[in-house]
Amino acid sequence: MRNIYLHILLNSLIELFSLVGVIIIVGYLLGLIERWSNFFMAFGMKGILFTAWLGTPIHEIGHALMCFVFHHQVVKIKLLQTKSEDGTLGYVIHRFNRGSLYQMIGNFFIGIAPVFSGIGSLLLLLYLFMPDCYHLFKEYVQNQTMDQPSLSVFISASTFLLEHLFTLKNLINPLFYLYLFLSTCIASHIALSPADIKGATSGLITLYIVILIGNGIAQPNHFASRSPISFVTQYNVYLLAFSSIAILFSLLSLLMSYTFYLIRRS
């Protein structure tokens, strides 16, 4: 009996990670890169606001849209503020019914929503400014097999983007540089704030409890509880491939911050 309980606990953790592990890792990496970028920011708050005018509203709109999806009431929203005592650039205040499992789970997706809105915006910019590259990248992602290692998917997608973005044709195209600037603005502010992570954690715990209960019911009845989870995890390869564009431009922002940092120090 003890082994059965342990099996259910571990199985539920594996399913939870399969379901949301990729987006958590992507969010963590983006946060790490942003912290380093801010550390090397040579122009202080002015340098942050240089990209925040676009990146922060998209970050907050992501929260607000996910509030709508999970039936949370948006009490107040600030897409961008240039002056605040604690340096907060924007925020969304929302209410929810603690008696609703759907709304409780929604806290996780509301917390990580800027990752989705950021990646979506980057893909939209790619479609608008670099349509040829967009269609090639889309076709490339669709041709990826589901059994590839995660790191392999990410590296190959990043390499593909670099090869097809920084071409001679694009380098002589003025729109390419506008695209780089706008994309860097967005990517610089995808990372989750401590408040985002706190809200997402409560939703993640609720999601785990729901999966745990589902597996507890399914185990003695021999239901194939992993089948819907397995179906959803097929899209992890797409998420990994598309997230490469966000990480790529976040690294570009870090490189620019570090370059200006060295110039000002010399």
mmCIF file of C-alpha atoms in Angstrom:
data_model
loop_
_atom_site.group_PDB
_atom_site.id
_atom_site.type_symbol
_atom_site.label_atom_id
_atom_site.label_comp_id
_atom_site.label_asym_id
_atom_site.label_seq_id
_atom_site.Cartn_x
_atom_site.Cartn_y
_atom_site.Cartn_z
ATOM 1 C CA MET A 1 0.000 0.000 0.000
ATOM 2 C CA ARG A 2 2.855 2.351 0.881
ATOM 3 C CA ASN A 3 4.472 1.694 -2.507
ATOM 4 C CA ILE A 4 1.209 2.564 -4.254
ATOM 5 C CA TYR A 5 1.024 5.947 -2.477
ATOM 6 C CA LEU A 6 4.663 6.672 -3.312
ATOM 7 C CA HIS A 7 4.036 5.676 -6.927
ATOM 8 C CA ILE A 8 1.068 8.069 -7.142
ATOM 9 C CA LEU A 9 3.087 10.924 -5.604
ATOM 10 C CA LEU A 10 6.051 10.451 -7.953
ATOM 11 C CA ASN A 11 3.856 9.845 -10.978
ATOM 12 C CA SER A 12 1.964 13.056 -10.276
ATOM 13 C CA LEU A 13 5.231 15.009 -10.027
ATOM 14 C CA ILE A 14 6.423 13.583 -13.347
ATOM 15 C CA GLU A 15 3.126 14.475 -15.009
ATOM 16 C CA LEU A 16 3.221 17.985 -13.542
ATOM 17 C CA PHE A 17 6.740 18.518 -14.875
ATOM 18 C CA SER A 18 5.770 17.079 -18.264
ATOM 19 C CA LEU A 19 2.873 19.509 -18.397
ATOM 20 C CA VAL A 20 4.511 22.762 -17.268
ATOM 21 C CA GLY A 21 8.216 21.992 -16.776
ATOM 22 C CA VAL A 22 9.349 23.491 -20.073
ATOM 23 C CA ILE A 23 7.653 26.836 -19.499
ATOM 24 C CA ILE A 24 9.061 27.000 -15.949
ATOM 25 C CA ILE A 25 12.609 26.378 -17.208
ATOM 26 C CA VAL A 26 12.194 28.955 -19.990
ATOM 27 C CA GLY A 27 10.885 31.511 -17.477
ATOM 28 C CA TYR A 28 13.816 30.823 -15.147
ATOM 29 C CA LEU A 29 16.380 31.241 -17.944
ATOM 30 C CA LEU A 30 14.814 34.511 -19.093
ATOM 31 C CA GLY A 31 14.855 35.789 -15.509
ATOM 32 C CA LEU A 32 18.519 34.865 -15.106
ATOM 33 C CA ILE A 33 19.466 36.645 -18.332
ATOM 34 C CA GLU A 34 17.453 39.750 -17.374
ATOM 35 C CA ARG A 35 19.161 39.979 -13.973
ATOM 36 C CA TRP A 36 22.561 39.902 -15.649
ATOM 37 C CA SER A 37 21.415 42.499 -18.210
ATOM 38 C CA ASN A 38 20.251 44.839 -15.430
ATOM 39 C CA PHE A 39 23.517 44.276 -13.554
ATOM 40 C CA PHE A 40 25.509 45.490 -16.561
ATOM 41 C CA MET A 41 23.019 48.259 -17.417
ATOM 42 C CA ALA A 42 25.312 51.201 -18.094
ATOM 43 C CA PHE A 43 22.627 53.901 -18.148
ATOM 44 C CA GLY A 44 20.651 52.983 -15.026
ATOM 45 C CA MET A 45 16.894 53.503 -15.030
ATOM 46 C CA LYS A 46 17.025 55.447 -18.299
ATOM 47 C CA GLY A 47 18.537 52.420 -19.982
ATOM 48 C CA ILE A 48 15.785 50.166 -18.615
ATOM 49 C CA LEU A 49 13.050 52.573 -19.759
ATOM 50 C CA PHE A 50 14.620 52.632 -23.229
ATOM 51 C CA THR A 51 13.220 49.125 -23.719
ATOM 52 C CA ALA A 52 10.411 49.152 -21.128
ATOM 53 C CA TRP A 53 8.117 51.414 -23.196
ATOM 54 C CA LEU A 54 7.188 48.352 -25.280
ATOM 55 C CA GLY A 55 8.294 45.347 -23.241
ATOM 56 C CA THR A 56 6.474 46.199 -20.006
ATOM 57 C CA PRO A 57 3.001 46.796 -21.546
ATOM 58 C CA ILE A 58 3.248 43.466 -23.382
ATOM 59 C CA HIS A 59 4.279 41.815 -20.098
ATOM 60 C CA GLU A 60 1.271 43.262 -18.248
ATOM 61 C CA ILE A 61 -1.175 42.626 -21.109
ATOM 62 C CA GLY A 62 -0.160 38.963 -20.879
ATOM 63 C CA HIS A 63 -1.235 38.914 -17.220
ATOM 64 C CA ALA A 64 -4.509 40.695 -17.999
ATOM 65 C CA LEU A 65 -5.453 38.385 -20.881
ATOM 66 C CA MET A 66 -4.844 35.299 -18.769
ATOM 67 C CA CYS A 67 -6.977 36.834 -15.993
ATOM 68 C CA PHE A 68 -9.806 36.942 -18.530
ATOM 69 C CA VAL A 69 -9.237 33.302 -19.529
ATOM 70 C CA PHE A 70 -9.393 32.106 -15.914
ATOM 71 C CA HIS A 71 -12.273 34.381 -14.876
ATOM 72 C CA HIS A 72 -10.266 36.576 -12.517
ATOM 73 C CA GLN A 73 -11.517 40.119 -11.963
ATOM 74 C CA VAL A 74 -8.953 42.749 -12.941
ATOM 75 C CA VAL A 75 -9.185 45.458 -10.271
ATOM 76 C CA LYS A 76 -6.427 47.732 -11.535
ATOM 77 C CA ILE A 77 -3.879 47.645 -14.329
ATOM 78 C CA LYS A 78 -0.846 49.823 -14.977
ATOM 79 C CA LEU A 79 0.814 49.074 -18.298
ATOM 80 C CA LEU A 80 3.820 51.334 -17.646
ATOM 81 C CA GLN A 81 4.927 53.689 -14.898
ATOM 82 C CA THR A 82 8.200 55.558 -15.110
ATOM 83 C CA LYS A 83 8.352 56.593 -11.462
ATOM 84 C CA SER A 84 7.736 54.279 -8.525
ATOM 85 C CA GLU A 85 9.381 53.935 -5.125
ATOM 86 C CA ASP A 86 10.248 50.257 -5.569
ATOM 87 C CA GLY A 87 11.093 50.415 -9.285
ATOM 88 C CA THR A 88 7.965 48.536 -10.391
ATOM 89 C CA LEU A 89 7.383 49.303 -14.067
ATOM 90 C CA GLY A 90 3.837 47.941 -14.305
ATOM 91 C CA TYR A 91 1.319 45.720 -12.550
ATOM 92 C CA VAL A 92 -2.041 43.963 -12.701
ATOM 93 C CA ILE A 93 -4.127 43.643 -9.531
ATOM 94 C CA HIS A 94 -6.768 40.932 -9.733
ATOM 95 C CA ARG A 95 -9.295 39.108 -7.560
ATOM 96 C CA PHE A 96 -10.425 35.504 -7.689
ATOM 97 C CA ASN A 97 -12.685 33.029 -5.933
ATOM 98 C CA ARG A 98 -10.598 30.822 -3.632
ATOM 99 C CA GLY A 99 -13.368 28.245 -3.728
ATOM 100 C CA SER A 100 -12.897 27.722 -7.471
ATOM 101 C CA LEU A 101 -10.260 25.154 -8.488
ATOM 102 C CA TYR A 102 -10.229 26.585 -12.016
ATOM 103 C CA GLN A 103 -9.449 30.077 -10.751
ATOM 104 C CA MET A 104 -6.896 28.778 -8.235
ATOM 105 C CA ILE A 105 -5.051 26.871 -10.978
ATOM 106 C CA GLY A 106 -5.340 30.024 -13.076
ATOM 107 C CA ASN A 107 -2.904 31.767 -10.716
ATOM 108 C CA PHE A 108 -0.104 29.678 -12.202
ATOM 109 C CA PHE A 109 -0.924 30.571 -15.796
ATOM 110 C CA ILE A 110 -1.553 34.231 -14.920
ATOM 111 C CA GLY A 111 1.859 34.336 -13.240
ATOM 112 C CA ILE A 112 3.725 32.903 -16.228
ATOM 113 C CA ALA A 113 1.558 34.667 -18.849
ATOM 114 C CA PRO A 114 4.287 37.187 -19.862
ATOM 115 C CA VAL A 115 6.320 34.292 -21.270
ATOM 116 C CA PHE A 116 3.446 33.457 -23.628
ATOM 117 C CA SER A 117 2.630 37.080 -24.521
ATOM 118 C CA GLY A 118 6.314 37.834 -25.060
ATOM 119 C CA ILE A 119 6.976 34.844 -27.311
ATOM 120 C CA GLY A 120 3.725 35.497 -29.186
ATOM 121 C CA SER A 121 4.686 39.147 -29.766
ATOM 122 C CA LEU A 122 8.158 38.175 -30.987
ATOM 123 C CA LEU A 123 6.647 35.744 -33.476
ATOM 124 C CA LEU A 124 4.179 38.416 -34.632
ATOM 125 C CA LEU A 125 7.037 40.856 -35.225
ATOM 126 C CA LEU A 126 8.918 38.174 -37.144
ATOM 127 C CA TYR A 127 5.821 37.623 -39.299
ATOM 128 C CA LEU A 128 5.349 41.366 -39.946
ATOM 129 C CA PHE A 129 8.957 42.426 -40.530
ATOM 130 C CA MET A 130 10.688 39.240 -41.716
ATOM 131 C CA PRO A 131 7.902 37.155 -43.340
ATOM 132 C CA ASP A 132 10.272 34.904 -45.301
ATOM 133 C CA CYS A 133 12.178 34.004 -42.145
ATOM 134 C CA TYR A 134 8.913 33.492 -40.264
ATOM 135 C CA HIS A 135 7.560 30.982 -42.771
ATOM 136 C CA LEU A 136 10.863 29.108 -42.903
ATOM 137 C CA PHE A 137 11.010 28.955 -39.103
ATOM 138 C CA LYS A 138 7.378 27.841 -38.859
ATOM 139 C CA GLU A 139 7.997 25.058 -41.372
ATOM 140 C CA TYR A 140 11.158 24.042 -39.529
ATOM 141 C CA VAL A 141 9.338 23.789 -36.182
ATOM 142 C CA GLN A 142 6.479 21.781 -37.692
ATOM 143 C CA ASN A 143 8.975 19.249 -39.038
ATOM 144 C CA GLN A 144 10.550 18.591 -35.632
ATOM 145 C CA THR A 145 9.978 15.098 -34.236
ATOM 146 C CA MET A 146 8.449 14.659 -30.787
ATOM 147 C CA ASP A 147 11.141 12.258 -29.522
ATOM 148 C CA GLN A 148 14.067 14.679 -29.841
ATOM 149 C CA PRO A 149 15.960 15.632 -26.659
ATOM 150 C CA SER A 150 14.872 19.035 -25.319
ATOM 151 C CA LEU A 151 18.361 20.551 -25.495
ATOM 152 C CA SER A 152 18.732 19.375 -29.079
ATOM 153 C CA VAL A 153 15.440 21.035 -30.050
ATOM 154 C CA PHE A 154 16.451 24.319 -28.425
ATOM 155 C CA ILE A 155 19.968 24.429 -29.907
ATOM 156 C CA SER A 156 18.843 23.472 -33.408
ATOM 157 C CA ALA A 157 16.004 26.030 -33.364
ATOM 158 C CA SER A 158 18.353 28.783 -32.138
ATOM 159 C CA THR A 159 20.926 27.905 -34.790
ATOM 160 C CA PHE A 160 18.250 27.912 -37.488
ATOM 161 C CA LEU A 161 17.060 31.366 -36.407
ATOM 162 C CA LEU A 162 20.570 32.815 -36.375
ATOM 163 C CA GLU A 163 21.325 31.426 -39.825
ATOM 164 C CA HIS A 164 18.129 32.805 -41.375
ATOM 165 C CA LEU A 165 17.946 36.125 -39.526
ATOM 166 C CA PHE A 166 21.477 37.409 -39.994
ATOM 167 C CA THR A 167 21.672 37.014 -43.752
ATOM 168 C CA LEU A 168 23.170 39.516 -46.199
ATOM 169 C CA LYS A 169 19.680 40.248 -47.528
ATOM 170 C CA ASN A 170 18.451 41.173 -44.052
ATOM 171 C CA LEU A 171 21.571 43.112 -43.073
ATOM 172 C CA ILE A 172 20.949 45.618 -45.886
ATOM 173 C CA ASN A 173 17.248 45.884 -45.047
ATOM 174 C CA PRO A 174 16.390 48.861 -42.730
ATOM 175 C CA LEU A 175 13.328 46.986 -41.423
ATOM 176 C CA PHE A 176 15.638 44.307 -40.052
ATOM 177 C CA TYR A 177 17.214 46.764 -37.608
ATOM 178 C CA LEU A 178 13.809 48.056 -36.532
ATOM 179 C CA TYR A 179 12.805 44.437 -35.956
ATOM 180 C CA LEU A 180 15.930 43.819 -33.865
ATOM 181 C CA PHE A 181 15.239 46.880 -31.724
ATOM 182 C CA LEU A 182 11.558 46.096 -31.108
ATOM 183 C CA SER A 183 12.299 42.435 -30.406
ATOM 184 C CA THR A 184 15.029 43.352 -27.934
ATOM 185 C CA CYS A 185 12.584 45.694 -26.153
ATOM 186 C CA ILE A 186 10.074 42.861 -25.769
ATOM 187 C CA ALA A 187 12.579 40.149 -24.822
ATOM 188 C CA SER A 188 14.166 42.401 -22.181
ATOM 189 C CA HIS A 189 10.941 42.409 -20.145
ATOM 190 C CA ILE A 190 9.522 38.899 -20.510
ATOM 191 C CA ALA A 191 11.118 37.677 -17.273
ATOM 192 C CA LEU A 192 8.846 37.099 -14.286
ATOM 193 C CA SER A 193 8.919 39.369 -11.232
ATOM 194 C CA PRO A 194 8.982 38.012 -7.645
ATOM 195 C CA ALA A 195 5.242 38.818 -7.416
ATOM 196 C CA ASP A 196 4.623 36.829 -10.620
ATOM 197 C CA ILE A 197 6.519 33.838 -9.245
ATOM 198 C CA LYS A 198 4.701 34.006 -5.900
ATOM 199 C CA GLY A 199 1.301 33.973 -7.615
ATOM 200 C CA ALA A 200 2.335 31.226 -10.024
ATOM 201 C CA THR A 201 3.601 29.027 -7.172
ATOM 202 C CA SER A 202 0.210 28.951 -5.441
ATOM 203 C CA GLY A 203 -1.436 27.934 -8.708
ATOM 204 C CA LEU A 204 1.223 25.289 -9.339
ATOM 205 C CA ILE A 205 0.581 23.691 -5.943
ATOM 206 C CA THR A 206 -3.159 23.585 -6.677
ATOM 207 C CA LEU A 207 -2.487 22.039 -10.084
ATOM 208 C CA TYR A 208 -0.320 19.353 -8.475
ATOM 209 C CA ILE A 209 -3.034 18.544 -5.931
ATOM 210 C CA VAL A 210 -5.601 18.171 -8.735
ATOM 211 C CA ILE A 211 -3.287 15.809 -10.667
ATOM 212 C CA LEU A 212 -2.585 13.908 -7.444
ATOM 213 C CA ILE A 213 -6.297 13.433 -6.733
ATOM 214 C CA GLY A 214 -6.891 12.397 -10.341
ATOM 215 C CA ASN A 215 -4.157 9.767 -10.131
ATOM 216 C CA GLY A 216 -5.459 8.602 -6.749
ATOM 217 C CA ILE A 217 -8.858 7.958 -8.319
ATOM 218 C CA ALA A 218 -7.423 6.465 -11.497
ATOM 219 C CA GLN A 219 -4.964 4.051 -9.832
ATOM 220 C CA PRO A 220 -7.443 1.599 -8.225
ATOM 221 C CA ASN A 221 -9.757 1.838 -11.233
ATOM 222 C CA HIS A 222 -6.915 1.267 -13.738
ATOM 223 C CA PHE A 223 -7.711 4.390 -15.739
ATOM 224 C CA ALA A 224 -5.058 5.628 -18.179
ATOM 225 C CA SER A 225 -4.693 8.974 -16.415
ATOM 226 C CA ARG A 226 -1.447 9.807 -18.193
ATOM 227 C CA SER A 227 -2.920 9.758 -21.685
ATOM 228 C CA PRO A 228 -4.272 13.346 -21.659
ATOM 229 C CA ILE A 229 -1.026 14.585 -20.096
ATOM 230 C CA SER A 230 0.989 12.745 -22.746
ATOM 231 C CA PHE A 231 -1.134 14.351 -25.440
ATOM 232 C CA VAL A 232 -0.432 17.839 -24.090
ATOM 233 C CA THR A 233 3.320 17.227 -23.725
ATOM 234 C CA GLN A 234 3.610 16.655 -27.475
ATOM 235 C CA TYR A 235 3.496 20.434 -27.775
ATOM 236 C CA ASN A 236 6.559 20.883 -25.572
ATOM 237 C CA VAL A 237 8.747 20.580 -28.642
ATOM 238 C CA TYR A 238 6.907 23.519 -30.234
ATOM 239 C CA LEU A 239 7.149 25.540 -27.035
ATOM 240 C CA LEU A 240 10.879 24.880 -26.788
ATOM 241 C CA ALA A 241 11.480 25.800 -30.410
ATOM 242 C CA PHE A 242 9.435 28.987 -30.252
ATOM 243 C CA SER A 243 10.936 30.000 -26.896
ATOM 244 C CA SER A 244 14.365 29.981 -28.527
ATOM 245 C CA ILE A 245 13.473 33.306 -30.167
ATOM 246 C CA ALA A 246 12.828 34.891 -26.740
ATOM 247 C CA ILE A 247 16.053 33.552 -25.243
ATOM 248 C CA LEU A 248 18.004 34.567 -28.354
ATOM 249 C CA PHE A 249 16.899 38.204 -28.100
ATOM 250 C CA SER A 250 17.344 38.225 -24.316
ATOM 251 C CA LEU A 251 20.950 37.169 -24.880
ATOM 252 C CA LEU A 252 21.277 39.924 -27.494
ATOM 253 C CA SER A 253 20.045 42.422 -24.887
ATOM 254 C CA LEU A 254 22.600 41.056 -22.396
ATOM 255 C CA LEU A 255 25.376 41.403 -24.980
ATOM 256 C CA MET A 256 24.400 45.012 -25.686
ATOM 257 C CA SER A 257 24.245 45.847 -21.957
ATOM 258 C CA TYR A 258 27.652 44.302 -21.362
ATOM 259 C CA THR A 259 29.160 46.125 -24.372
ATOM 260 C CA PHE A 260 27.917 49.542 -23.188
ATOM 261 C CA TYR A 261 29.059 48.664 -19.666
ATOM 262 C CA LEU A 262 32.613 48.038 -20.917
ATOM 263 C CA ILE A 263 32.583 51.213 -23.032
ATOM 264 C CA ARG A 264 31.538 53.394 -20.082
ATOM 265 C CA ARG A 265 34.168 51.808 -17.831
ATOM 266 C CA SER A 266 37.009 52.345 -20.319
#
